[in-house]
XYZ file of C-alpha atoms in Angstrom:
613
model
C -6.514 81.710 38.831
C -7.107 85.440 38.199
C -3.524 85.878 36.917
C -4.037 82.956 34.514
C -7.227 84.551 33.124
C -5.440 87.880 32.670
C -2.652 86.170 30.732
C -5.118 84.439 28.421
C -7.040 87.695 27.804
C -3.847 89.627 27.085
C -2.728 86.964 24.624
C -6.114 87.085 22.886
C -5.910 90.893 22.474
C -2.391 90.561 21.086
C -3.503 87.981 18.519
C -6.438 90.184 17.427
C -4.106 93.175 16.970
C -1.758 91.039 14.907
C -4.693 89.972 12.725
C -5.687 93.583 12.014
C -2.084 94.470 11.175
C -1.788 91.504 8.785
C -5.040 92.504 7.051
C -3.723 96.015 6.457
C -0.457 94.664 5.035
C -2.430 92.299 2.822
C -4.526 95.161 1.358
C -1.430 97.276 0.694
C 0.411 94.442 -1.043
C -2.653 93.622 -3.164
C -3.073 97.277 -4.297
C 0.622 97.634 -5.030
C 0.604 94.398 -6.992
C -2.253 95.565 -9.264
C -0.482 98.853 -10.052
C 2.669 97.135 -11.159
C 1.081 94.150 -12.855
C 1.603 95.270 -16.464
C 4.983 96.909 -16.118
C 6.613 94.544 -13.755
C 5.382 90.996 -14.312
C 8.124 89.391 -12.200
C 7.476 91.722 -9.292
C 3.778 90.857 -9.563
C 4.609 87.156 -9.213
C 6.698 87.998 -6.150
C 3.785 90.002 -4.744
C 1.399 87.074 -5.159
C 3.892 84.892 -3.268
C 3.912 87.367 -0.425
C 0.100 87.384 -0.407
C 0.038 83.587 -0.172
C 2.395 83.638 2.798
C 0.356 86.334 4.520
C -2.827 84.283 3.875
C -1.131 81.339 5.571
C -0.124 83.498 8.547
C -3.680 84.822 8.775
C -5.024 81.261 8.721
C -2.703 80.253 11.589
C -3.691 83.327 13.557
C -7.370 82.452 13.124
C -6.742 78.953 14.447
C -4.891 80.346 17.474
C -7.678 82.840 18.160
C -10.277 80.054 17.937
C -8.309 77.978 20.414
C -8.031 80.956 22.763
C -11.813 81.414 22.651
C -12.302 77.770 23.618
C -9.885 78.133 26.505
C -11.736 81.221 27.728
C -15.008 79.293 27.622
C -13.494 76.462 29.696
C -11.842 78.782 32.169
C -14.769 79.147 34.586
C -15.022 75.340 35.036
C -11.285 75.047 35.678
C -11.457 77.973 38.035
C -14.357 76.310 39.795
C -12.382 73.054 40.167
C -9.461 74.957 41.601
C -11.721 76.779 44.032
C -13.201 73.444 45.162
C -9.695 72.022 45.539
C -8.626 75.077 47.485
C -11.707 74.756 49.653
C -10.971 71.053 50.352
C -7.414 71.873 51.370
C -8.589 73.987 54.238
C -10.875 71.304 55.678
C -10.255 71.119 59.416
C -7.939 68.323 60.503
C -9.870 66.351 63.078
C -6.973 64.113 64.146
C -3.751 66.144 63.905
C -1.934 63.797 66.286
C -3.010 60.556 64.621
C -0.218 58.532 63.010
C -2.566 57.894 60.087
C -2.749 61.551 59.066
C 0.893 62.613 59.430
C 1.575 62.318 55.685
C -1.751 61.114 54.272
C -5.337 62.308 53.989
C -5.022 65.999 53.093
C -7.979 65.817 50.689
C -10.426 64.027 52.985
C -13.622 65.629 54.176
C -14.390 65.612 57.895
C -16.760 62.692 57.441
C -14.097 60.724 55.571
C -11.530 61.534 58.247
C -13.818 60.123 60.922
C -14.340 56.913 58.992
C -10.632 56.513 58.195
C -9.571 57.098 61.817
C -12.203 54.693 63.134
C -10.966 51.937 60.818
C -7.328 52.748 61.614
C -7.891 52.337 65.347
C -9.629 49.044 64.689
C -7.098 47.484 62.336
C -3.817 49.321 62.890
C -3.504 50.240 59.209
C -5.364 52.258 56.582
C -8.381 50.049 55.900
C -10.234 53.096 54.513
C -7.696 53.294 51.677
C -7.447 49.517 51.315
C -11.184 49.327 50.630
C -10.670 51.689 47.686
C -7.669 49.987 46.087
C -7.982 47.244 43.439
C -7.689 43.722 44.837
C -5.284 42.862 42.045
C -3.197 46.023 42.305
C 0.283 45.926 40.820
C 3.244 46.120 43.184
C 6.790 46.789 42.006
C 9.128 43.856 41.473
C 11.788 44.519 44.114
C 13.742 41.285 43.774
C 17.460 41.379 42.967
C 17.756 41.787 39.192
C 19.310 38.372 38.606
C 16.321 36.601 40.168
C 14.339 37.126 36.959
C 17.012 35.156 35.080
C 16.718 32.085 37.292
C 14.869 28.989 36.108
C 13.301 26.282 38.258
C 12.502 22.574 37.789
C 9.139 21.583 36.355
C 8.484 18.942 39.021
C 8.327 21.193 42.070
C 6.371 20.079 45.153
C 2.860 21.449 45.746
C 2.225 24.188 48.294
C -0.529 24.892 50.823
C -0.697 28.561 51.799
C -2.004 29.323 55.306
C -3.243 32.838 56.093
C -3.871 33.518 59.777
C -5.823 36.491 61.076
C -7.715 38.095 63.910
C -10.163 40.896 63.017
C -8.453 41.734 59.742
C -9.984 44.132 57.219
C -11.913 42.140 54.615
C -10.316 43.955 51.667
C -6.847 43.104 52.995
C -7.663 39.393 53.170
C -9.205 39.496 49.710
C -6.105 41.181 48.306
C -3.840 38.584 49.922
C -5.868 35.738 48.422
C -6.009 37.418 45.013
C -2.259 37.978 44.916
C -1.573 34.336 45.831
C -3.867 33.070 43.066
C -2.524 35.477 40.450
C 1.175 35.023 41.265
C 1.408 31.315 42.065
C 1.416 28.754 39.226
C -1.926 26.953 39.304
C -0.229 23.573 39.095
C 1.727 24.261 42.306
C -0.970 25.914 44.444
C -2.769 23.081 46.239
C -4.932 25.217 48.531
C -5.311 28.427 50.497
C -6.309 27.932 54.137
C -7.849 30.862 56.019
C -7.450 30.500 59.798
C -9.650 32.823 61.832
C -8.607 33.088 65.493
C -12.163 33.926 66.587
C -12.615 37.330 64.949
C -15.522 39.556 65.971
C -15.604 41.416 62.638
C -18.920 40.625 60.913
C -17.347 41.313 57.504
C -15.361 38.106 57.957
C -18.494 35.980 58.098
C -20.967 36.114 55.201
C -19.075 38.683 53.123
C -15.894 36.620 53.224
C -17.892 33.499 52.397
C -19.292 35.252 49.336
C -15.793 36.094 48.180
C -14.617 32.514 48.734
C -17.592 31.267 46.698
C -16.643 33.599 43.859
C -13.114 32.161 43.959
C -14.538 28.653 43.788
C -16.304 29.527 40.540
C -12.797 30.091 39.170
C -10.959 27.396 41.163
C -13.367 24.924 42.828
C -12.385 23.961 46.379
C -9.232 26.069 46.410
C -9.969 27.981 49.629
C -10.579 26.316 53.004
C -11.715 28.079 56.167
C -10.761 27.163 59.725
C -12.356 29.136 62.565
C -11.469 28.854 66.261
C -14.420 28.765 68.648
C -12.343 30.898 71.037
C -9.260 33.056 70.704
C -6.209 30.781 71.017
C -3.386 33.056 69.896
C -0.900 33.257 67.057
C 0.904 29.964 67.682
C -2.267 27.885 67.842
C -3.610 29.569 64.694
C -0.469 28.593 62.811
C -0.711 25.045 64.116
C -4.364 24.819 63.036
C -3.413 25.852 59.508
C -0.559 23.366 59.355
C -2.775 20.507 60.557
C -5.385 21.310 57.899
C -2.833 21.436 55.065
C -2.339 18.605 52.574
C 0.259 20.093 50.206
C 3.850 18.830 50.124
C 5.018 22.206 51.447
C 3.236 24.548 53.835
C 3.679 28.325 53.827
C 2.390 29.967 57.006
C 1.796 33.664 56.387
C 0.016 36.619 57.941
C -3.169 37.656 56.135
C -2.027 41.288 55.680
C 0.379 40.465 52.844
C 0.683 40.488 49.075
C 3.011 38.035 47.387
C 5.383 39.165 44.670
C 5.790 37.645 41.235
C 7.465 34.200 41.267
C 7.495 34.127 45.065
C 6.798 30.387 45.433
C 9.167 28.781 42.916
C 12.492 29.586 44.638
C 11.094 28.343 47.971
C 9.816 25.087 46.526
C 13.012 24.484 44.557
C 15.145 24.880 47.698
C 12.972 22.486 49.716
C 13.110 20.007 46.844
C 16.911 20.116 47.264
C 16.806 19.726 51.068
C 13.614 18.988 53.011
C 15.269 19.774 56.391
C 15.545 23.491 55.681
C 12.976 25.910 57.098
C 12.727 28.929 54.784
C 11.549 32.492 54.989
C 11.008 34.981 52.148
C 12.316 38.549 52.230
C 9.705 41.025 53.459
C 8.985 44.377 51.882
C 7.299 46.870 54.177
C 3.862 48.159 53.208
C 3.404 51.435 55.097
C 0.375 51.396 57.369
C -0.768 54.900 56.347
C -0.661 55.137 52.538
C -0.092 51.401 51.787
C 2.874 52.145 49.553
C 5.728 49.681 49.466
C 9.228 50.179 50.864
C 11.688 47.565 49.530
C 13.812 45.787 52.127
C 17.185 44.221 51.436
C 17.874 40.590 52.241
C 18.994 40.045 55.835
C 19.133 37.319 58.457
C 16.394 37.065 61.085
C 17.797 37.205 64.579
C 17.028 38.246 68.162
C 18.425 39.717 71.358
C 18.545 38.112 74.813
C 15.001 39.307 75.532
C 14.080 37.244 72.432
C 12.736 40.281 70.578
C 13.123 39.812 66.819
C 15.518 41.923 64.788
C 17.328 41.970 61.464
C 20.962 40.945 61.346
C 23.614 40.898 58.621
C 24.368 37.569 57.001
C 27.654 35.891 57.824
C 30.662 37.242 55.843
C 30.804 34.183 53.560
C 27.411 35.164 52.033
C 28.737 38.589 51.008
C 31.948 37.003 49.685
C 29.849 35.133 47.080
C 28.891 38.460 45.465
C 25.577 36.880 44.482
C 22.611 38.581 46.146
C 20.241 35.878 44.861
C 21.928 33.155 46.927
C 20.102 31.833 50.036
C 21.483 33.148 53.319
C 21.767 31.242 56.609
C 19.684 32.746 59.406
C 19.647 32.194 63.201
C 15.847 32.395 63.338
C 12.633 33.308 61.506
C 10.290 36.238 62.083
C 7.041 34.319 61.908
C 6.405 33.891 58.194
C 7.824 30.479 57.324
C 7.833 27.854 54.601
C 8.641 24.202 55.321
C 8.253 20.655 54.136
C 4.925 19.834 55.768
C 5.991 16.443 57.148
C 9.432 17.579 58.301
C 7.806 20.459 60.147
C 5.896 17.871 62.199
C 8.933 15.661 62.696
C 10.941 18.544 64.133
C 8.193 19.433 66.613
C 6.177 22.031 64.610
C 5.543 24.922 67.053
C 5.455 24.964 70.841
C 1.753 24.883 71.677
C 2.553 26.108 75.179
C 3.366 29.575 73.855
C 0.662 32.119 74.624
C -0.847 34.768 72.331
C 2.219 36.284 70.650
C 6.021 36.379 70.655
C 8.937 33.993 71.143
C 7.513 31.077 69.173
C 9.497 31.994 66.077
C 12.781 32.265 68.012
C 12.044 28.921 69.685
C 11.524 27.369 66.250
C 14.792 28.793 64.921
C 16.870 27.567 67.849
C 15.201 24.123 67.833
C 15.604 23.559 64.103
C 19.321 24.384 64.227
C 19.960 22.276 67.336
C 17.928 19.276 66.198
C 19.133 18.548 62.675
C 17.736 21.236 60.386
C 18.679 24.755 59.314
C 17.089 28.142 58.553
C 17.552 30.127 55.352
C 16.346 33.407 53.884
C 15.526 33.230 50.158
C 16.262 36.596 48.462
C 14.376 35.715 45.257
C 11.140 35.153 47.175
C 9.549 38.395 48.318
C 6.380 39.176 50.214
C 4.944 42.639 50.857
C 3.811 42.838 54.489
C 1.783 45.594 56.155
C 3.578 46.821 59.258
C 0.750 47.545 61.685
C 0.814 50.625 63.872
C -1.228 48.673 66.438
C -1.254 44.944 67.199
C -4.587 43.096 67.270
C -4.000 40.844 70.275
C -2.757 43.159 73.025
C -1.906 46.879 73.228
C 1.383 45.947 74.941
C 2.876 42.584 74.045
C 5.843 42.864 76.412
C 4.377 40.761 79.235
C 3.507 37.913 76.872
C 6.855 38.000 75.072
C 8.624 37.957 78.454
C 6.638 34.918 79.598
C 7.289 33.052 76.348
C 10.987 34.002 76.391
C 11.387 32.443 79.847
C 9.749 29.280 78.521
C 12.196 29.109 75.610
C 15.121 29.680 77.993
C 14.038 26.881 80.297
C 13.869 24.315 77.487
C 16.686 25.303 75.121
C 19.258 27.717 76.550
C 20.968 25.430 79.103
C 23.502 27.313 81.220
C 22.853 30.491 79.197
C 19.226 30.886 80.283
C 20.210 33.508 82.863
C 20.689 35.950 79.967
C 16.929 36.128 79.431
C 16.376 36.998 83.096
C 18.977 39.755 82.898
C 17.561 41.136 79.642
C 14.107 41.409 81.262
C 15.561 42.601 84.585
C 14.073 39.617 86.418
C 15.571 37.806 89.424
C 17.298 34.519 88.691
C 15.040 32.611 91.023
C 11.393 32.996 91.968
C 10.507 35.475 89.228
C 6.857 34.612 89.788
C 5.946 34.135 86.109
C 4.106 30.952 85.109
C 5.707 29.522 81.971
C 3.483 26.442 81.832
C 4.457 22.789 81.676
C 7.627 22.273 79.614
C 8.114 18.552 80.216
C 6.801 17.589 76.760
C 9.197 19.991 75.016
C 12.133 18.714 77.052
C 11.184 15.153 76.073
C 11.079 16.260 72.421
C 14.600 17.679 72.759
C 15.868 14.432 74.199
C 14.082 12.314 71.596
C 15.528 14.360 68.708
C 19.020 14.122 70.243
C 19.515 17.880 69.934
C 22.836 19.675 70.382
C 23.596 21.958 73.368
C 22.921 25.691 73.083
C 26.653 26.372 73.333
C 27.008 24.808 69.871
C 24.400 27.254 68.558
C 26.349 30.226 69.924
C 29.601 28.959 68.415
C 28.369 27.864 64.983
C 25.089 29.639 64.192
C 24.970 32.923 66.076
C 28.470 33.857 67.291
C 27.541 37.571 67.467
C 25.140 36.920 70.368
C 27.164 37.934 73.413
C 26.572 36.167 76.780
C 26.065 38.713 79.557
C 28.793 37.387 81.819
C 30.707 39.080 84.618
C 27.748 40.907 86.161
C 27.634 41.660 89.889
C 24.160 43.218 89.800
C 21.412 44.504 87.541
C 18.023 46.214 87.587
C 16.893 49.510 89.069
C 19.533 51.426 91.069
C 18.065 53.188 94.113
C 19.558 55.563 96.677
C 18.671 54.963 100.335
C 17.708 58.605 100.845
C 15.018 58.575 98.126
C 13.744 54.975 97.706
C 10.995 56.012 95.265
C 13.509 57.425 92.780
C 15.827 55.544 90.412
C 18.893 56.298 88.333
C 17.650 57.002 84.800
C 19.499 57.488 81.509
C 17.827 60.866 81.053
C 16.620 62.478 77.809
C 17.891 61.161 74.487
C 19.863 62.405 72.725
C 21.856 63.444 75.762
C 24.714 62.389 77.979
C 23.511 63.214 81.463
C 21.904 60.573 83.700
C 19.221 61.809 86.073
C 17.241 60.837 89.150
C 13.649 60.073 88.215
C 10.579 58.470 89.839
C 10.951 54.705 89.507
C 9.049 53.044 86.640
C 11.488 50.112 86.166
C 11.510 50.158 82.364
C 14.605 50.009 80.178
C 15.824 53.613 80.721
C 16.241 52.686 84.403
C 17.915 49.309 83.880
C 21.442 49.463 85.326
C 24.203 46.851 85.270
C 27.381 46.596 87.334
C 30.271 44.491 86.023
C 33.062 42.926 88.024
C 35.478 44.967 85.881
C 33.951 48.177 87.292
C 31.694 49.513 84.512
C 28.154 50.637 85.296
C 25.794 50.564 82.306
C 22.641 52.681 82.368
C 19.669 52.376 80.003
C 19.827 48.695 79.100
C 22.495 46.222 78.116
C 23.366 45.211 74.569
C 23.094 41.606 73.447
C 25.603 41.605 70.593
C 29.366 41.792 70.328
C 29.293 44.564 67.730
C 27.344 46.934 70.032
C 28.589 49.223 72.779
C 26.793 49.951 76.057
C 26.578 53.359 77.724
C 28.867 53.755 80.717
C 28.542 56.013 83.743
C 31.570 58.338 83.969
C 32.923 60.957 86.362
C 34.018 63.913 84.185
C 36.539 64.851 86.891
C 35.281 68.427 87.064
C 31.883 69.813 87.944
C 29.204 67.885 89.762
C 27.154 66.295 86.926
C 27.881 62.652 86.032
C 28.165 61.676 82.378
C 26.861 58.808 80.247
C 28.908 57.843 77.173
C 29.408 54.920 74.827
C 31.798 52.636 76.691
C 34.178 52.226 73.758
C 34.381 55.999 73.352
C 34.877 56.500 77.091
C 37.708 53.979 77.042
C 39.380 55.627 74.030
C 39.206 59.046 75.680
C 40.356 57.598 79.008
C 37.329 58.928 80.863
C 36.837 57.916 84.492
C 34.466 54.995 83.870
C 35.357 52.392 86.541
C 33.559 52.257 89.906
C 33.603 50.291 93.141
C 30.218 49.219 94.433
C 28.869 46.821 97.010
C 25.193 46.263 97.668
C 23.993 48.699 100.324
C 27.101 50.894 100.207
C 28.583 53.766 98.194
C 29.305 53.976 94.462
C 32.859 55.365 94.251
C 34.953 56.128 91.183
C 38.225 54.214 91.260
C 40.300 57.099 89.883
C 38.760 60.328 91.134
C 37.605 58.779 94.444
C 34.406 60.837 94.153
C 31.037 59.188 94.744
C 27.778 59.057 92.834
C 25.243 60.654 95.168
C 22.048 62.663 95.204
C 21.731 66.289 96.271
C 18.872 68.796 96.653
C 17.890 70.513 93.421
C 17.004 74.195 93.253
C 13.529 73.170 92.062
C 12.926 71.393 95.338
C 13.561 67.775 94.266
C 16.857 65.851 94.033
C 19.450 65.405 91.312
C 22.338 63.041 90.580
C 25.800 64.396 91.392
C 29.396 63.235 91.704
C 31.026 64.738 94.737
C 33.142 64.053 97.770
C 31.773 60.908 99.393
C 29.333 61.533 102.251
C 28.357 57.938 103.003
C 25.234 57.606 100.871
C 24.241 54.029 100.030
C 22.835 52.411 96.877
C 21.083 49.151 96.057
C 20.429 47.285 92.813
C 17.288 45.217 92.416
C 19.242 42.045 91.724
C 22.712 41.528 93.170
C 25.008 38.548 93.494
C 25.174 38.919 97.264
C 21.494 37.955 97.291
C 21.595 35.211 94.662
C 23.811 32.178 94.447
C 23.065 31.815 90.744
C 24.853 35.018 89.836
C 28.035 33.896 91.597
C 28.679 31.571 88.661
C 28.477 34.338 86.042
């Protein structure tokens, strides 16, 4: 700021000097003009012209000097603002390790930081910022360009929009409702149904009611509220919304969304063409910290053998169309869905036996395909969705997803259900997890005359790769140190290690009849490569490399193993063993075989089921 003030002062002095110089020139020209007036009339005229030009220059200089004076007068305020800004920048960061403040919040005071962090831990996104954003904020139109050129029939079916939530920030729900009203044609929007899965947030009581009442002044009766008397979970909340709906089509959405322009028309037009299609829009990601939008491209919704959701490329025929506005076939849905309300009931709606969260969307996708319907992604329908940093139901959803995945496998996966057990590193029999009564869902499958799961693998999701040819899987433990397991080691890295057993994915090992040993999980798709244990041939440290790469480089990647015996490389004849480490513990080595024995948690010698794989 000081350098700026110096520059302004120097410029002012320069202008003043120029003014004095011009005045002196003006006096000289005037005197000279008078002396020569009689004798040299033409020169006198020229002199007056010069005087006029100098007067003009003097006038401009005066204006510049006046402006400079004004700037000097304003300088202290600007300097003060800068000093305040500088002072705010050095405010102590109270939560340097919080995900919320990694790229956001530099200008917040300590008090504001505390409030923002408190709300972030409660909601999993930046509710502090959400409360300060307009409810009708503009979001960029991220649809494929040709979507804006599309036209839709006038006689589209009506739509009921269901928003489900548990302890959501009030401003987020308000913004979702506002966006639906503003960006859905009034003649198509039958109702908005708010389903509260027994929230404890007081804001969602009277304050939400007040907002709904203000909406009803604009659109009487548009918003309905459904509240559970106890927490029933995601699936039951969706079912409650569907049961309350009366529109021709039901859209079941999360409450932390904003719909894009013309989001409903392409969905309704497609269902008008074929009522047996379950649809999903394309999501854009709203960042949980600064609530800005990251556009996502259209992609299929899919899953792995653990039934975790994931994005997948469309089938090649979609790309061959060279039309990114065209609907794309999808193996599953990710939770947000749009369906003909009556067909959704006919096909079995959602499995009410699913608990809390996870798996219900995959179950729906498989069931719809097997029982007479189909799933599509609609690129011209886009919804902006906040990706939470924390989930509201449980800190760790793995146990619930695992339970629900086993339920899906029991009803729908036929002879392929073992893949779910392998993916979760569970024994084939007596896994000890209660999946609830599935008799009603099996009766539904029989009543709908559904196809076998093999048909689904062949015609809908051919990239899903059955995990066949396995002799054993799970944690791999040496008899000398039963509390330690083979572990993939640090990533990135190519050296497996011995580590205290925790039984999570980095310690999941798999032994194939062909001789490969995978460490660190097993891939579910044909386009992926697992990581294979190799004997480098020299040195004592084993290696861990992508199996395709190991095969190309002809690394020593095939092993002989029997439960309770050695793990010996077929080519080098060296064994995988453990040896004392200089730090006092043990390490993994490959060396001359000394008779050490290994066991895998689950092995075909112990289970008749695996003998069929």
